[in-house]
Amino acid sequence: MPETQVPTEPQRLRALEHANAIRLARAELKRRIAEGDVSAAEVILECPDAAIRWTVSELLLSQRRWGSTRCRKFLERNGVS
C-alpha cells in the first residue's frame, strides 16, 4: 500500500498563505460588490482570480438586497442551475 505523502512544512505554510490570500481577496471583492463599486456583470465579464470558483448564486448573493429567495427566482427564471 503506498504511503500518504505529508507536505513538507514550508510547502504547507505556502499553501496556507495562498489560501489566506485568496480568502482576503474574495472578502474584499464581496465588500466592493455589496458597496456597488463593482457590479456582478463586471465580475462575470472580467472574472478576477478571487471569483474563479464562485458559483453564480454566490456572486448574486454578494450584492446588496439579494437574498436566497431573490437569487433562486432569478436563476430559475433565466434557466441557470
PDB file of C-alpha atoms in Angstrom:
ATOM      1  CA  MET A   1       0.000   0.000   0.000  1.00  0.00           C
ATOM      2  CA  PRO A   2       1.509   3.416  -0.929  1.00  0.00           C
ATOM      3  CA  GLU A   3       2.220   5.772   1.911  1.00  0.00           C
ATOM      4  CA  THR A   4       0.374   9.062   2.062  1.00  0.00           C
ATOM      5  CA  GLN A   5       2.760  11.904   1.451  1.00  0.00           C
ATOM      6  CA  VAL A   6       2.698  14.587   4.081  1.00  0.00           C
ATOM      7  CA  PRO A   7       3.597  18.009   2.685  1.00  0.00           C
ATOM      8  CA  THR A   8       6.811  19.459   3.994  1.00  0.00           C
ATOM      9  CA  GLU A   9       6.477  22.329   6.447  1.00  0.00           C
ATOM     10  CA  PRO A  10       7.490  25.138   4.012  1.00  0.00           C
ATOM     11  CA  GLN A  11       5.138  23.744   1.345  1.00  0.00           C
ATOM     12  CA  ARG A  12       2.309  23.555   3.879  1.00  0.00           C
ATOM     13  CA  LEU A  13       2.954  27.137   5.016  1.00  0.00           C
ATOM     14  CA  ARG A  14       2.961  28.382   1.414  1.00  0.00           C
ATOM     15  CA  ALA A  15      -0.354  26.627   0.805  1.00  0.00           C
ATOM     16  CA  LEU A  16      -1.853  28.201   3.929  1.00  0.00           C
ATOM     17  CA  GLU A  17      -0.573  31.638   2.910  1.00  0.00           C
ATOM     18  CA  HIS A  18      -2.033  31.212  -0.569  1.00  0.00           C
ATOM     19  CA  ALA A  19      -5.407  30.091   0.812  1.00  0.00           C
ATOM     20  CA  ASN A  20      -5.461  33.055   3.182  1.00  0.00           C
ATOM     21  CA  ALA A  21      -4.617  35.482   0.366  1.00  0.00           C
ATOM     22  CA  ILE A  22      -7.500  34.085  -1.723  1.00  0.00           C
ATOM     23  CA  ARG A  23      -9.914  34.379   1.240  1.00  0.00           C
ATOM     24  CA  LEU A  24      -8.894  38.003   1.792  1.00  0.00           C
ATOM     25  CA  ALA A  25      -9.256  38.803  -1.924  1.00  0.00           C
ATOM     26  CA  ARG A  26     -12.724  37.199  -2.008  1.00  0.00           C
ATOM     27  CA  ALA A  27     -13.811  39.130   1.074  1.00  0.00           C
ATOM     28  CA  GLU A  28     -12.583  42.381  -0.468  1.00  0.00           C
ATOM     29  CA  LEU A  29     -14.354  41.634  -3.753  1.00  0.00           C
ATOM     30  CA  LYS A  30     -17.592  40.772  -1.932  1.00  0.00           C
ATOM     31  CA  ARG A  31     -17.334  44.043   0.010  1.00  0.00           C
ATOM     32  CA  ARG A  32     -16.832  46.004  -3.220  1.00  0.00           C
ATOM     33  CA  ILE A  33     -19.826  44.279  -4.821  1.00  0.00           C
ATOM     34  CA  ALA A  34     -22.024  44.978  -1.780  1.00  0.00           C
ATOM     35  CA  GLU A  35     -20.995  48.647  -1.801  1.00  0.00           C
ATOM     36  CA  GLY A  36     -21.746  48.935  -5.516  1.00  0.00           C
ATOM     37  CA  ASP A  37     -18.142  49.689  -6.538  1.00  0.00           C
ATOM     38  CA  VAL A  38     -18.129  46.596  -8.767  1.00  0.00           C
ATOM     39  CA  SER A  39     -21.157  45.037 -10.470  1.00  0.00           C
ATOM     40  CA  ALA A  40     -21.892  41.328 -10.742  1.00  0.00           C
ATOM     41  CA  ALA A  41     -21.755  41.756 -14.530  1.00  0.00           C
ATOM     42  CA  GLU A  42     -18.216  43.135 -14.296  1.00  0.00           C
ATOM     43  CA  VAL A  43     -17.148  40.161 -12.201  1.00  0.00           C
ATOM     44  CA  ILE A  44     -18.638  37.750 -14.749  1.00  0.00           C
ATOM     45  CA  LEU A  45     -17.006  39.520 -17.703  1.00  0.00           C
ATOM     46  CA  GLU A  46     -13.590  40.109 -16.118  1.00  0.00           C
ATOM     47  CA  CYS A  47     -13.514  37.049 -13.820  1.00  0.00           C
ATOM     48  CA  PRO A  48     -10.846  38.113 -11.327  1.00  0.00           C
ATOM     49  CA  ASP A  49      -8.794  35.352  -9.698  1.00  0.00           C
ATOM     50  CA  ALA A  50     -10.760  35.706  -6.465  1.00  0.00           C
ATOM     51  CA  ALA A  51     -14.004  34.784  -8.248  1.00  0.00           C
ATOM     52  CA  ILE A  52     -12.828  31.897 -10.428  1.00  0.00           C
ATOM     53  CA  ARG A  53     -14.501  29.186  -8.341  1.00  0.00           C
ATOM     54  CA  TRP A  54     -17.582  31.147  -7.282  1.00  0.00           C
ATOM     55  CA  THR A  55     -20.993  29.884  -8.269  1.00  0.00           C
ATOM     56  CA  VAL A  56     -23.360  32.345  -9.930  1.00  0.00           C
ATOM     57  CA  SER A  57     -25.581  32.229  -6.850  1.00  0.00           C
ATOM     58  CA  GLU A  58     -22.635  33.087  -4.580  1.00  0.00           C
ATOM     59  CA  LEU A  59     -21.899  36.082  -6.787  1.00  0.00           C
ATOM     60  CA  LEU A  60     -25.534  37.216  -6.800  1.00  0.00           C
ATOM     61  CA  LEU A  61     -25.796  36.848  -3.028  1.00  0.00           C
ATOM     62  CA  SER A  62     -22.831  39.216  -2.660  1.00  0.00           C
ATOM     63  CA  GLN A  63     -24.994  42.049  -3.935  1.00  0.00           C
ATOM     64  CA  ARG A  64     -26.875  44.287  -1.572  1.00  0.00           C
ATOM     65  CA  ARG A  65     -30.561  43.339  -1.203  1.00  0.00           C
ATOM     66  CA  TRP A  66     -30.084  39.930  -2.856  1.00  0.00           C
ATOM     67  CA  GLY A  67     -31.194  37.131  -0.586  1.00  0.00           C
ATOM     68  CA  SER A  68     -31.559  33.436  -1.284  1.00  0.00           C
ATOM     69  CA  THR A  69     -35.179  33.726  -2.496  1.00  0.00           C
ATOM     70  CA  ARG A  70     -34.476  36.510  -4.979  1.00  0.00           C
ATOM     71  CA  CYS A  71     -31.362  34.693  -6.166  1.00  0.00           C
ATOM     72  CA  ARG A  72     -33.182  31.368  -6.621  1.00  0.00           C
ATOM     73  CA  LYS A  73     -36.054  33.008  -8.531  1.00  0.00           C
ATOM     74  CA  PHE A  74     -33.639  34.877 -10.790  1.00  0.00           C
ATOM     75  CA  LEU A  75     -31.665  31.721 -11.587  1.00  0.00           C
ATOM     76  CA  GLU A  76     -34.824  29.680 -12.244  1.00  0.00           C
ATOM     77  CA  ARG A  77     -36.329  32.389 -14.452  1.00  0.00           C
ATOM     78  CA  ASN A  78     -33.112  32.511 -16.507  1.00  0.00           C
ATOM     79  CA  GLY A  79     -32.558  28.752 -16.730  1.00  0.00           C
ATOM     80  CA  VAL A  80     -29.369  28.681 -14.663  1.00  0.00           C
ATOM     81  CA  SER A  81     -28.881  25.663 -12.442  1.00  0.00           C
TER      82      SER A  81
END
